[in-house]
Amino acid sequence: MASVDETSLSRPFSAAIRQENVERLAREEFDLLIVGGGITGVAVARDASLRGFHTALVEKDDFGSGTSSRSSRLIHGGIRYLEYYQFKLVFEACNERRVMRKIAPRLVRPLPFLYPLYRGQKPAPWKLRAGLMLYDALGLFRNVQRHRWLHPPEVQRREPLVAGRGLLGAARFYDAQVDDARLTLMTAKAAHLHGAVMVNHARVVGLMRAGGRVVGAHVVDELSEREIEVRAKVVVNAAGVWVDRMREMDERYEGPMTRPTKGIHLVIPRARLSSQHAVVFDSPRDRRHIFLIPWGDFSLIGTTDTDYQGDLNNPAASLDDVEYLLEAVQHTFPGAQIKHDDIISTFAGLRPLIFAPGGTYALSREHEIVESPSGLITIAGGKLTTHRLMGEQLTDRVQKRLAEEFGIHARSECRTKEPLEGAQIERVRVSGVDEPVGKHLVESYGGDVTWVLAYAEENPSLGEHIVPTLPYLMAEALYAVQHEMALSLCDVLIRRTHVIYEARDGGLKRARAVAELMAPRLGWDEAEIERQVADYAAQMALTQQWRGKTR
Ligand SMILES: Cc1cc2nc3c(=O)[nH]c(=O)nc-3n(C[C@H](O)[C@H](O)[C@H](O)COP(=O)(O)OP(=O)(O)OC[C@H]3O[C@@H](n4cnc5c(N)ncnc54)[C@H](O)[C@@H]3O)c2cc1C
């Protein structure tokens, strides 16, 4: 078992390293500065640092705190895009699904899907089967299994809760699922390991210019409120739904590049609507696809797709959103009788889709890279699934600029198809905790589980559960500060763990205990502990906001 002597780690991804990194931001000049620590930004950081570029990344809140912790958590080819003839997107996504399963097998796990079809429903079975043959082909027949068509008795045997009336059969196929926040974090950690200077809770408030070119950014360290000038040869705008805010800071802003649309999910206990597959079903209102996705002891139901003009920082599910999903669930799983009270929590995210007129559902999920006359490179659109490819294409662009304008050359080709550090399946022996906890720890931390267990062994109170009903241990909060650059209570309870979504009260009763554990490591006094708990309570309230509303 690992000793708890932190000095044995040369460069842990810790709160202390972040402080060093803030100093480096002020002191050094970078080849590239990336704005945004969502999956897109961290993918660029990993790629660029692996190629040997001197890379910095700043994130205004926490890694993954934007859209990248609020997705459906699928690494998928996107079968529905075939309806819109987006063959290139599906081909790329199927390819990336294969790459991600190979390079991050502990995080990206195969997930069987079931797509039941009913009399009178579109598409017709032959069309769905033709689509799935194409899906298999676009995946070069290298998915876990090829699709299969199941007749009604087999569908009902495998998923008894699926409505039987009018059922014509179901297609069974494979995609994959991932903890989006953890994938983002592990990619950020990998970038750090390869030399990128990663700083969360640091916001870009302006761009630095010289001779009409962007030469860096004004960054505010949100912890100390210190403003820093960060110099960089190339600035990359990977700010998700905020990319246009960044572009407004540029000289000649030419109107929005993105059209944010909101998508929400419901979290319910798996015991209330249990499925072995992710089940695809239609909304009776508008025929959009909805997923029922198994997630440990929970089921996620999502998603919606509506234009969004509200506060980009705090999207929340509305009563309308919730009822839209419930109506669809009740239609396909009438026997389960899912009601408002079954919903533990909700989460809402904003898609940074490329601006185009027309309905939101049909908007393209492809990404775009644009360069402004002053040299700001913006990347928007895309998917969690295709983040590695987006990172590669963006870094190619940066590499070309650095070579042509500055004579700086990459040390190597793109290496992001190499195994993602810390995301491999390792044989680890876990003792002293019960089976669900052991499973959760190994799935979340791989070989690093020894750190969590060492903390718990040294101080038995850290072996307690954060919330009695969930497998998360108090030791994980400490690990998050020491090894995962967690700097706030929200970082720990929302993204390093998912207590906020999985506990009935969002774990609010235990929030103070977690904050008190983090306090000495982060230098929090009593007032700061109070502030942390209040911030968390506000985030928790957003997940339940729909309950107080009447239409
Ligand atoms: C409901 C929903 C479901 C989805 N499901 C899936 C799915 O199952 N599979 C899939 O492949 N894709 C899915 N997606 C799409 C996917 O989640 C997004 O494409 C992806 O997460 C976008 O990542 P990003 O890094 O571009 O944006 P973000 O994750 O939002 O990252 C941008 C970051 O920039 C930071 N930032 C902004 N301004 C500044 C500033 N001034 N200074 C510093 N930092 C700044 C933000 O804080 C943010 O963290 C889904 C999206 C939604 C909304």
Coordinates of C-alpha atoms and ligand atoms in Angstrom, one line a residue:
M1 CA 0.0 0.0 0.0
A2 CA 1.2 3.5 -0.8
S3 CA 2.6 5.6 2.1
V4 CA 0.7 8.8 2.8
D5 CA 4.0 10.7 2.5
E6 CA 3.1 13.2 -0.2
T7 CA 6.7 14.1 -0.8
S8 CA 7.2 10.8 -2.6
L9 CA 5.2 12.2 -5.5
S10 CA 7.3 14.5 -7.6
R11 CA 4.5 16.5 -9.3
P12 CA 1.1 15.6 -8.0
F13 CA -1.9 17.3 -9.7
S14 CA -2.5 19.2 -6.5
A15 CA -3.8 22.5 -5.2
A16 CA -0.2 23.3 -4.2
I17 CA 1.0 22.7 -7.8
R18 CA -1.7 25.0 -9.0
Q19 CA -0.2 27.7 -6.9
E20 CA 3.2 27.1 -8.5
N21 CA 1.5 27.1 -11.9
V22 CA -0.1 30.5 -11.3
E23 CA 3.5 31.9 -10.7
R24 CA 4.6 30.3 -13.9
L25 CA 1.8 31.9 -15.8
A26 CA 3.1 35.3 -14.7
R27 CA 6.8 34.5 -15.4
E28 CA 7.0 32.4 -18.5
E29 CA 6.1 32.9 -22.2
F30 CA 4.1 30.0 -23.7
D31 CA 3.9 28.6 -27.2
L32 CA 0.2 28.4 -26.7
L33 CA -2.3 29.4 -24.1
I34 CA -5.6 27.5 -24.1
V35 CA -8.7 29.2 -22.7
G36 CA -11.2 26.7 -21.3
G37 CA -10.7 23.4 -19.4
G38 CA -13.6 21.5 -20.8
I39 CA -12.9 18.3 -22.8
T40 CA -12.0 20.3 -25.9
G41 CA -9.4 22.5 -24.1
V42 CA -7.8 19.7 -22.2
A43 CA -7.6 17.5 -25.3
V44 CA -5.6 20.3 -27.0
A45 CA -3.4 20.7 -23.9
R46 CA -2.6 17.0 -23.9
D47 CA -1.9 16.9 -27.6
A48 CA 0.2 20.1 -27.6
S49 CA 2.3 19.1 -24.6
L50 CA 2.9 15.6 -26.0
R51 CA 4.3 17.3 -29.2
G52 CA 6.6 19.2 -27.0
F53 CA 5.0 22.7 -27.1
H54 CA 5.2 24.9 -24.1
T55 CA 1.6 24.9 -23.2
A56 CA -0.6 26.6 -20.6
L57 CA -4.3 26.2 -20.0
V58 CA -6.6 28.4 -17.8
E59 CA -10.1 27.5 -16.8
K60 CA -12.4 30.0 -15.1
D61 CA -14.1 27.5 -12.8
D62 CA -13.1 23.8 -12.6
F63 CA -12.0 21.3 -15.2
G64 CA -15.2 20.0 -16.8
S65 CA -17.5 22.5 -14.9
G66 CA -19.1 23.7 -18.2
T67 CA -20.8 21.3 -20.5
S68 CA -18.2 18.5 -20.1
S69 CA -19.7 17.3 -16.8
R70 CA -23.4 17.6 -18.0
S71 CA -23.5 15.3 -21.0
S72 CA -25.3 12.0 -21.5
R73 CA -21.9 10.4 -20.8
L74 CA -21.9 8.4 -24.0
I75 CA -19.0 7.8 -26.3
H76 CA -21.1 7.0 -29.3
G77 CA -21.1 6.9 -33.1
G78 CA -24.4 8.8 -33.0
I79 CA -26.8 6.6 -34.9
R80 CA -29.4 9.3 -35.1
Y81 CA -27.2 11.5 -37.2
L82 CA -27.6 9.0 -40.0
E83 CA -31.2 10.4 -40.3
Y84 CA -29.5 13.6 -41.4
Y85 CA -27.0 12.0 -43.7
Q86 CA -24.1 13.1 -41.5
F87 CA -22.0 10.1 -42.6
K88 CA -18.7 11.9 -42.0
L89 CA -19.6 12.7 -38.4
V90 CA -20.8 9.2 -37.7
F91 CA -17.7 7.7 -39.3
E92 CA -15.4 10.0 -37.3
A93 CA -17.3 9.3 -34.1
C94 CA -17.3 5.5 -34.6
N95 CA -13.6 5.7 -35.2
E96 CA -13.0 7.8 -32.0
R97 CA -15.2 5.4 -30.0
R98 CA -12.8 2.7 -31.0
V99 CA -9.7 4.8 -30.2
M100 CA -11.1 5.9 -26.8
R101 CA -11.9 2.3 -25.8
K102 CA -8.4 1.4 -26.7
I103 CA -6.6 4.3 -25.0
A104 CA -8.8 4.6 -21.9
P105 CA -10.4 1.2 -21.3
R106 CA -11.0 1.8 -17.6
L107 CA -13.0 4.9 -18.3
V108 CA -14.7 4.2 -21.6
R109 CA -16.8 1.0 -21.2
P110 CA -18.9 -0.8 -23.8
L111 CA -22.6 -0.3 -23.3
P112 CA -25.3 -2.4 -25.1
F113 CA -28.2 -0.4 -26.5
L114 CA -31.7 -1.5 -27.3
Y115 CA -33.9 0.4 -29.8
P116 CA -37.5 -1.0 -29.7
L117 CA -39.8 -0.3 -32.6
Y118 CA -43.6 -0.2 -32.5
R119 CA -46.4 -0.5 -35.0
G120 CA -46.9 2.9 -36.8
Q121 CA -43.6 4.3 -35.5
K122 CA -40.9 5.6 -37.7
P123 CA -38.4 4.4 -38.9
A124 CA -39.8 1.2 -40.3
P125 CA -37.9 -1.9 -39.0
W126 CA -36.2 -2.5 -42.4
K127 CA -35.0 1.1 -42.4
L128 CA -33.6 0.9 -38.9
R129 CA -31.9 -2.4 -39.7
A130 CA -30.4 -0.8 -42.9
G131 CA -29.2 2.1 -40.8
L132 CA -27.6 -0.2 -38.3
M133 CA -25.8 -2.1 -41.1
L134 CA -24.4 1.2 -42.2
Y135 CA -23.6 2.0 -38.5
D136 CA -21.6 -1.3 -38.3
A137 CA -19.9 -0.5 -41.6
L138 CA -19.0 3.0 -40.5
G139 CA -17.5 1.4 -37.4
L140 CA -15.5 -0.8 -39.8
F141 CA -17.2 -3.8 -38.2
R142 CA -14.8 -3.4 -35.3
N143 CA -17.3 -2.6 -32.6
V144 CA -17.8 -4.9 -29.6
Q145 CA -20.4 -6.8 -31.6
R146 CA -22.4 -6.2 -34.8
H147 CA -26.0 -5.2 -34.3
R148 CA -28.8 -7.9 -33.9
W149 CA -32.5 -7.8 -34.5
L150 CA -34.5 -9.2 -31.5
H151 CA -38.1 -10.4 -31.9
P152 CA -40.7 -9.2 -29.3
P153 CA -40.4 -12.2 -26.9
E154 CA -36.6 -11.8 -26.6
V155 CA -37.0 -8.0 -26.2
Q156 CA -39.5 -8.6 -23.3
R157 CA -37.3 -11.3 -21.8
R158 CA -34.3 -9.0 -21.8
E159 CA -36.1 -5.8 -20.8
P160 CA -39.4 -6.7 -19.2
L161 CA -40.3 -3.1 -18.5
V162 CA -40.4 -2.1 -22.2
A163 CA -44.1 -1.8 -23.3
G164 CA -45.2 -4.9 -25.2
R165 CA -48.3 -3.5 -27.0
G166 CA -47.6 -3.1 -30.7
L167 CA -44.0 -4.0 -30.3
L168 CA -42.4 -5.2 -33.6
G169 CA -39.0 -6.0 -32.2
A170 CA -35.8 -4.2 -31.3
A171 CA -32.4 -3.6 -32.6
R172 CA -29.5 -4.3 -30.2
F173 CA -26.2 -2.6 -30.8
Y174 CA -23.1 -1.3 -28.9
D175 CA -21.8 2.1 -28.0
A176 CA -19.8 3.1 -24.9
Q177 CA -20.2 5.2 -21.8
V178 CA -17.8 7.3 -19.7
D179 CA -17.8 9.5 -16.6
D180 CA -17.4 12.8 -18.6
A181 CA -16.1 14.8 -15.7
R182 CA -13.5 12.2 -14.9
L183 CA -12.4 11.8 -18.5
T184 CA -11.9 15.6 -18.7
L185 CA -9.9 15.5 -15.4
M186 CA -7.7 12.5 -16.5
T187 CA -7.0 14.2 -19.8
A188 CA -6.0 17.4 -17.9
K189 CA -3.8 15.3 -15.6
A190 CA -2.1 13.7 -18.6
A191 CA -1.4 17.2 -20.1
H192 CA 0.1 18.2 -16.7
L193 CA 2.2 15.1 -16.7
H194 CA 3.6 16.0 -20.1
G195 CA 4.5 19.5 -19.0
A196 CA 1.4 21.7 -19.6
V197 CA 0.9 24.4 -17.0
M198 CA -2.7 23.8 -16.0
V199 CA -4.7 26.3 -13.8
N200 CA -8.3 26.0 -12.9
H201 CA -10.3 28.8 -11.2
A202 CA -8.4 31.3 -13.4
R203 CA -10.5 33.5 -15.8
V204 CA -9.5 35.3 -18.9
V205 CA -10.9 38.8 -18.7
G206 CA -9.2 40.3 -21.8
L207 CA -6.8 39.7 -24.6
M208 CA -3.3 41.2 -24.9
R209 CA -2.5 42.7 -28.3
A210 CA 0.7 43.9 -30.0
G211 CA 0.9 45.0 -33.6
G212 CA -2.6 43.9 -34.3
R213 CA -1.9 40.4 -33.1
V214 CA -3.2 38.6 -30.0
V215 CA -0.1 37.9 -27.8
G216 CA -1.6 36.6 -24.6
A217 CA -4.4 37.2 -22.2
H218 CA -5.2 39.0 -19.0
V219 CA -6.1 36.3 -16.5
V220 CA -7.6 36.7 -13.0
D221 CA -6.8 34.1 -10.4
E222 CA -10.2 33.6 -8.9
L223 CA -8.7 32.5 -5.6
S224 CA -6.5 35.5 -4.9
E225 CA -8.2 38.0 -7.3
R226 CA -4.7 38.8 -8.6
E227 CA -4.6 39.8 -12.3
I228 CA -1.8 38.2 -14.4
E229 CA -0.6 39.0 -17.9
V230 CA 0.0 35.6 -19.6
R231 CA 2.2 35.9 -22.7
A232 CA 1.7 33.3 -25.5
K233 CA 2.6 33.1 -29.2
V234 CA -0.8 31.6 -30.0
V235 CA -4.1 31.9 -28.0
V236 CA -6.7 29.1 -28.4
N237 CA -10.3 29.8 -27.5
A238 CA -11.9 26.5 -26.4
A239 CA -14.4 28.2 -24.1
G240 CA -17.5 26.0 -25.2
V241 CA -20.7 28.1 -25.0
W242 CA -18.6 31.1 -23.9
V243 CA -16.5 31.1 -27.2
D244 CA -18.4 34.1 -28.4
R245 CA -17.7 36.0 -25.2
M246 CA -14.0 35.4 -25.8
R247 CA -14.4 36.5 -29.5
E248 CA -16.1 39.7 -28.3
M249 CA -12.8 40.5 -26.6
D250 CA -11.0 40.3 -29.9
E251 CA -10.7 43.3 -32.2
R252 CA -13.2 42.7 -35.0
Y253 CA -16.0 40.5 -33.6
E254 CA -18.2 39.4 -36.5
G255 CA -21.2 38.0 -34.7
P256 CA -22.0 34.7 -33.0
M257 CA -20.3 31.4 -34.0
T258 CA -22.4 29.3 -31.7
R259 CA -26.0 28.7 -30.8
P260 CA -26.3 27.2 -27.3
T261 CA -29.0 24.7 -26.8
K262 CA -30.0 23.2 -23.4
G263 CA -30.3 19.5 -22.6
I264 CA -31.3 18.1 -19.3
H265 CA -31.2 14.7 -17.6
L266 CA -33.3 13.2 -14.8
V267 CA -31.5 10.9 -12.3
I268 CA -33.7 8.2 -10.8
P269 CA -32.9 5.1 -8.7
R270 CA -32.1 2.2 -11.0
A271 CA -34.4 0.1 -8.8
R272 CA -37.4 2.2 -10.0
L273 CA -36.7 1.7 -13.7
S274 CA -34.1 -1.0 -14.2
S275 CA -32.6 -1.9 -17.6
Q276 CA -29.7 -3.9 -18.7
H277 CA -29.3 -1.8 -21.8
A278 CA -29.4 1.8 -22.6
V279 CA -32.9 2.0 -24.2
V280 CA -33.6 4.4 -27.1
F281 CA -37.2 5.6 -27.3
D282 CA -39.2 8.4 -28.8
S283 CA -40.9 11.3 -27.3
P284 CA -44.6 11.0 -28.1
R285 CA -44.6 14.8 -28.4
D286 CA -42.1 15.4 -31.2
R287 CA -40.5 12.0 -32.0
R288 CA -37.1 13.0 -30.7
H289 CA -34.9 10.2 -29.4
I290 CA -34.6 9.9 -25.7
F291 CA -32.2 7.6 -23.8
L292 CA -32.7 5.6 -20.6
I293 CA -29.1 5.0 -19.5
P294 CA -28.0 2.7 -16.7
W295 CA -25.5 4.4 -14.4
G296 CA -24.5 2.2 -11.5
D297 CA -27.4 2.3 -9.0
F298 CA -29.1 5.0 -11.0
S299 CA -30.8 5.5 -14.4
L300 CA -30.3 8.7 -16.3
I301 CA -33.1 9.8 -18.6
G302 CA -32.3 12.4 -21.2
T303 CA -32.2 14.6 -23.0
T304 CA -34.0 17.7 -24.2
D305 CA -32.8 20.1 -26.9
T306 CA -34.1 23.7 -26.7
D307 CA -32.7 27.1 -27.6
Y308 CA -31.1 28.8 -24.6
Q309 CA -30.8 32.5 -23.9
G310 CA -30.4 32.4 -20.1
D311 CA -27.3 32.6 -17.7
L312 CA -24.6 30.4 -19.3
N313 CA -23.1 29.7 -15.9
N314 CA -26.2 28.2 -14.3
P315 CA -28.5 26.3 -16.7
A316 CA -31.2 24.3 -14.9
A317 CA -34.0 22.0 -15.7
S318 CA -37.4 23.6 -15.9
L319 CA -40.7 21.9 -15.0
D320 CA -41.5 21.8 -18.8
D321 CA -38.2 19.9 -19.5
V322 CA -38.9 17.4 -16.7
E323 CA -42.5 16.8 -17.8
Y324 CA -41.4 16.3 -21.4
L325 CA -39.1 13.5 -20.3
L326 CA -41.5 12.0 -17.8
E327 CA -44.2 11.8 -20.5
A328 CA -41.9 9.9 -22.8
V329 CA -40.9 7.5 -20.0
Q330 CA -44.5 6.8 -19.0
H331 CA -45.3 6.2 -22.7
T332 CA -42.6 3.6 -23.2
F333 CA -42.4 2.1 -19.7
P334 CA -46.0 2.3 -18.5
G335 CA -45.6 -0.4 -15.9
A336 CA -42.9 1.5 -14.0
Q337 CA -45.2 4.4 -13.2
I338 CA -42.4 6.9 -12.8
K339 CA -43.5 10.1 -11.1
H340 CA -42.0 13.4 -9.8
D341 CA -41.1 11.8 -6.5
D342 CA -38.9 9.2 -8.1
I343 CA -36.6 11.9 -9.4
I344 CA -33.5 12.3 -7.2
S345 CA -32.1 15.2 -9.1
T346 CA -31.6 16.7 -12.5
F347 CA -28.7 18.3 -14.4
A348 CA -28.6 20.6 -17.3
G349 CA -25.9 21.4 -19.9
L350 CA -25.5 23.7 -22.9
R351 CA -24.4 22.4 -26.3
P352 CA -21.9 24.8 -28.0
L353 CA -23.4 24.1 -31.4
I354 CA -22.3 25.9 -34.5
F355 CA -24.7 28.7 -35.4
A356 CA -27.3 27.8 -38.1
P357 CA -31.0 28.7 -38.5
G358 CA -33.7 26.0 -38.2
G359 CA -34.7 23.5 -35.5
T360 CA -32.3 22.7 -32.7
Y361 CA -32.5 18.9 -33.0
A362 CA -31.3 19.0 -36.6
L363 CA -28.3 21.4 -35.9
S364 CA -25.0 19.9 -36.9
R365 CA -22.8 18.4 -34.1
E366 CA -19.7 18.8 -36.2
H367 CA -17.0 21.1 -35.0
E368 CA -15.4 24.2 -36.6
I369 CA -12.0 25.8 -36.2
V370 CA -11.7 29.5 -37.2
E371 CA -8.9 32.0 -36.9
S372 CA -9.5 35.7 -36.5
P373 CA -7.4 38.4 -38.3
S374 CA -5.6 39.0 -35.1
G375 CA -4.7 35.3 -34.8
L376 CA -7.1 34.1 -32.1
I377 CA -7.9 30.5 -32.9
T378 CA -11.4 29.4 -31.9
I379 CA -12.8 25.8 -31.8
A380 CA -16.5 25.2 -31.2
G381 CA -19.1 22.5 -31.7
G382 CA -18.2 18.9 -31.7
K383 CA -18.9 16.1 -29.2
L384 CA -17.3 14.6 -26.1
T385 CA -16.8 11.5 -28.3
T386 CA -14.7 13.4 -30.9
H387 CA -12.6 15.5 -28.5
R388 CA -9.3 13.7 -29.2
L389 CA -9.7 14.3 -32.9
M390 CA -10.7 18.0 -32.3
G391 CA -7.6 18.4 -30.2
E392 CA -5.5 16.9 -33.0
Q393 CA -6.9 19.1 -35.7
L394 CA -6.5 22.2 -33.6
T395 CA -3.0 21.4 -32.5
D396 CA -2.1 20.7 -36.2
R397 CA -3.2 24.3 -36.9
V398 CA -1.2 25.7 -34.0
Q399 CA 1.8 23.7 -35.0
K400 CA 1.7 25.2 -38.5
R401 CA 1.4 28.7 -37.1
L402 CA 4.3 28.2 -34.7
A403 CA 6.5 26.8 -37.5
E404 CA 5.7 29.5 -40.0
E405 CA 5.7 32.6 -37.8
F406 CA 8.1 31.7 -35.0
G407 CA 10.3 28.8 -36.4
I408 CA 9.2 26.6 -33.5
H409 CA 8.8 23.0 -34.4
A410 CA 7.1 20.0 -32.8
R411 CA 9.3 17.5 -31.1
S412 CA 7.0 14.7 -32.3
E413 CA 3.9 13.9 -34.3
C414 CA 0.5 13.7 -32.7
R415 CA 0.7 11.0 -30.0
T416 CA -2.8 11.1 -28.5
K417 CA -3.6 7.6 -29.7
E418 CA -1.2 6.4 -27.1
P419 CA -2.7 5.1 -23.9
L420 CA -4.2 7.8 -21.7
E421 CA -2.2 7.9 -18.5
G422 CA -4.0 6.6 -15.5
A423 CA -7.0 5.3 -17.6
Q424 CA -5.8 1.7 -18.0
I425 CA -7.3 -1.4 -16.4
E426 CA -5.0 -2.5 -13.6
R427 CA -5.2 -5.5 -11.4
V428 CA -5.5 -4.0 -7.9
R429 CA -6.2 -5.8 -4.7
V430 CA -8.6 -3.8 -2.5
S431 CA -9.1 -4.9 1.1
G432 CA -10.8 -3.4 4.1
V433 CA -13.8 -2.0 2.3
D434 CA -17.1 -3.7 1.2
E435 CA -17.6 -4.8 -2.4
P436 CA -19.6 -1.9 -3.8
V437 CA -17.0 0.6 -2.4
G438 CA -14.1 -1.5 -3.7
K439 CA -15.7 -1.6 -7.2
H440 CA -16.4 2.1 -7.2
L441 CA -12.9 2.9 -6.1
V442 CA -11.1 0.7 -8.6
E443 CA -13.4 2.0 -11.4
S444 CA -12.7 5.6 -10.5
Y445 CA -9.1 5.6 -9.5
G446 CA -7.5 2.5 -11.0
G447 CA -4.0 1.9 -9.4
D448 CA -4.4 5.2 -7.5
V449 CA -7.0 3.5 -5.3
T450 CA -4.0 2.7 -3.0
W451 CA -3.8 6.4 -2.1
V452 CA -7.4 6.6 -1.1
L453 CA -7.1 3.5 0.9
A454 CA -3.9 4.7 2.6
Y455 CA -5.7 7.9 3.7
A456 CA -8.5 5.8 5.1
E457 CA -6.1 3.4 6.8
E458 CA -4.2 6.2 8.5
N459 CA -7.2 8.1 9.7
P460 CA -10.3 5.8 10.1
S461 CA -12.7 8.7 10.0
L462 CA -11.7 9.1 6.3
G463 CA -13.0 5.6 5.7
E464 CA -16.5 6.8 6.5
H465 CA -18.9 7.3 3.6
I466 CA -19.6 10.9 2.6
V467 CA -23.2 10.0 2.4
P468 CA -24.4 6.6 4.0
T469 CA -26.3 5.5 0.8
L470 CA -23.4 6.1 -1.7
P471 CA -20.0 4.4 -2.0
Y472 CA -18.0 7.6 -1.9
L473 CA -15.5 7.8 1.0
M474 CA -14.4 10.9 2.9
A475 CA -10.8 9.9 1.9
E476 CA -11.8 10.7 -1.7
A477 CA -12.2 14.4 -0.8
L478 CA -8.6 14.4 0.4
Y479 CA -7.4 12.6 -2.6
A480 CA -9.2 15.1 -4.8
V481 CA -7.3 18.0 -3.2
Q482 CA -4.0 16.3 -3.2
H483 CA -4.1 14.5 -6.6
E484 CA -6.9 16.0 -8.6
M485 CA -6.6 19.8 -8.1
A486 CA -9.9 20.1 -6.4
L487 CA -10.1 23.6 -4.9
S488 CA -13.7 24.0 -3.8
L489 CA -16.4 21.9 -2.2
C490 CA -18.3 22.0 -5.5
D491 CA -15.3 20.5 -7.3
V492 CA -15.4 17.5 -4.9
L493 CA -19.1 17.0 -4.5
I494 CA -20.2 17.7 -8.1
R495 CA -17.3 16.5 -10.4
R496 CA -14.7 14.4 -8.4
T497 CA -17.7 12.5 -7.0
H498 CA -21.3 12.9 -8.1
V499 CA -22.9 13.2 -4.6
I500 CA -24.9 16.2 -5.8
Y501 CA -26.8 14.1 -8.3
E502 CA -27.0 10.8 -6.5
A503 CA -28.0 11.7 -2.9
R504 CA -31.6 12.7 -2.2
D505 CA -30.7 15.9 -0.5
G506 CA -27.6 16.4 -2.6
G507 CA -25.5 15.4 0.4
L508 CA -26.2 18.9 1.9
K509 CA -26.2 17.6 5.5
R510 CA -22.6 16.3 5.0
A511 CA -21.3 19.3 3.0
R512 CA -19.9 21.0 6.0
A513 CA -18.0 17.9 7.2
V514 CA -16.4 17.6 3.7
A515 CA -15.5 21.3 3.7
E516 CA -14.0 21.0 7.2
L517 CA -11.8 18.1 6.0
M518 CA -10.6 20.2 3.0
A519 CA -10.1 23.4 5.0
P520 CA -6.6 22.8 6.5
R521 CA -5.2 21.7 3.1
L522 CA -6.6 24.7 1.4
G523 CA -6.2 27.3 4.1
W524 CA -9.9 28.0 4.6
D525 CA -11.0 29.8 7.8
E526 CA -14.5 29.5 9.3
A527 CA -15.9 32.2 7.0
E528 CA -14.6 30.4 3.9
I529 CA -16.1 27.1 5.0
E530 CA -19.4 28.8 5.3
R531 CA -19.0 30.4 1.9
Q532 CA -18.1 27.0 0.3
V533 CA -21.2 25.4 1.9
A534 CA -23.4 28.2 0.6
D535 CA -22.0 28.0 -2.9
Y536 CA -22.6 24.3 -2.9
A537 CA -26.2 24.7 -1.5
A538 CA -26.8 27.2 -4.4
Q539 CA -25.7 24.6 -7.0
M540 CA -27.7 21.9 -5.3
A541 CA -30.8 24.2 -5.4
L542 CA -30.4 24.4 -9.2
T543 CA -30.8 20.6 -9.5
Q544 CA -34.1 20.9 -7.7
Q545 CA -35.3 24.3 -9.0
W546 CA -38.0 22.8 -11.2
R547 CA -39.9 21.4 -8.2
G548 CA -40.9 24.9 -7.0
K549 CA -42.4 25.9 -10.3
T550 CA -45.9 25.8 -11.5
R551 CA -46.8 26.2 -15.2
Ligands
LIG1 C1 -27.3 17.5 -22.6 C2 -26.1 17.2 -23.3 C3 -25.8 15.8 -23.6 C4 -24.6 15.5 -24.3 N1 -24.3 14.2 -24.5 C5 -23.2 13.9 -25.1 C6 -22.9 12.5 -25.2 O1 -23.5 11.6 -24.7 N2 -21.8 12.2 -26.0 C7 -21.0 13.2 -26.6 O2 -20.1 12.8 -27.3 N3 -21.3 14.5 -26.5 C8 -22.4 14.8 -25.8 N4 -22.7 16.2 -25.6 C9 -21.8 17.2 -26.1 C10 -20.5 17.4 -25.3 O3 -20.9 17.3 -23.9 C11 -19.9 18.8 -25.6 O4 -19.7 18.9 -26.9 C12 -18.6 19.0 -24.9 O5 -18.7 18.7 -23.5 C13 -18.2 20.4 -25.0 O6 -16.9 20.6 -24.4 P1 -16.1 21.9 -24.5 O7 -14.8 21.7 -23.8 O8 -16.2 22.5 -25.9 O9 -17.0 22.9 -23.6 P2 -17.1 23.1 -22.0 O10 -17.1 21.8 -21.4 O11 -18.2 23.9 -21.7 O12 -15.7 23.8 -21.7 C14 -15.5 25.2 -21.9 C15 -14.8 25.7 -20.7 O13 -14.4 27.0 -20.9 C16 -14.4 27.7 -19.7 N5 -14.3 29.1 -19.9 C17 -15.3 29.9 -20.5 N6 -14.9 31.2 -20.5 C18 -13.7 31.2 -19.9 C19 -12.8 32.3 -19.6 N7 -13.1 33.6 -19.9 N8 -11.7 32.0 -19.0 C20 -11.3 30.8 -18.7 N9 -12.2 29.7 -18.9 C21 -13.3 30.0 -19.6 C22 -15.7 27.2 -19.0 O14 -15.7 27.4 -17.6 C23 -15.8 25.8 -19.5 O15 -15.3 24.9 -18.4 C24 -23.8 16.5 -24.8 C25 -24.1 17.9 -24.5 C26 -25.2 18.2 -23.8 C27 -25.5 19.6 -23.5

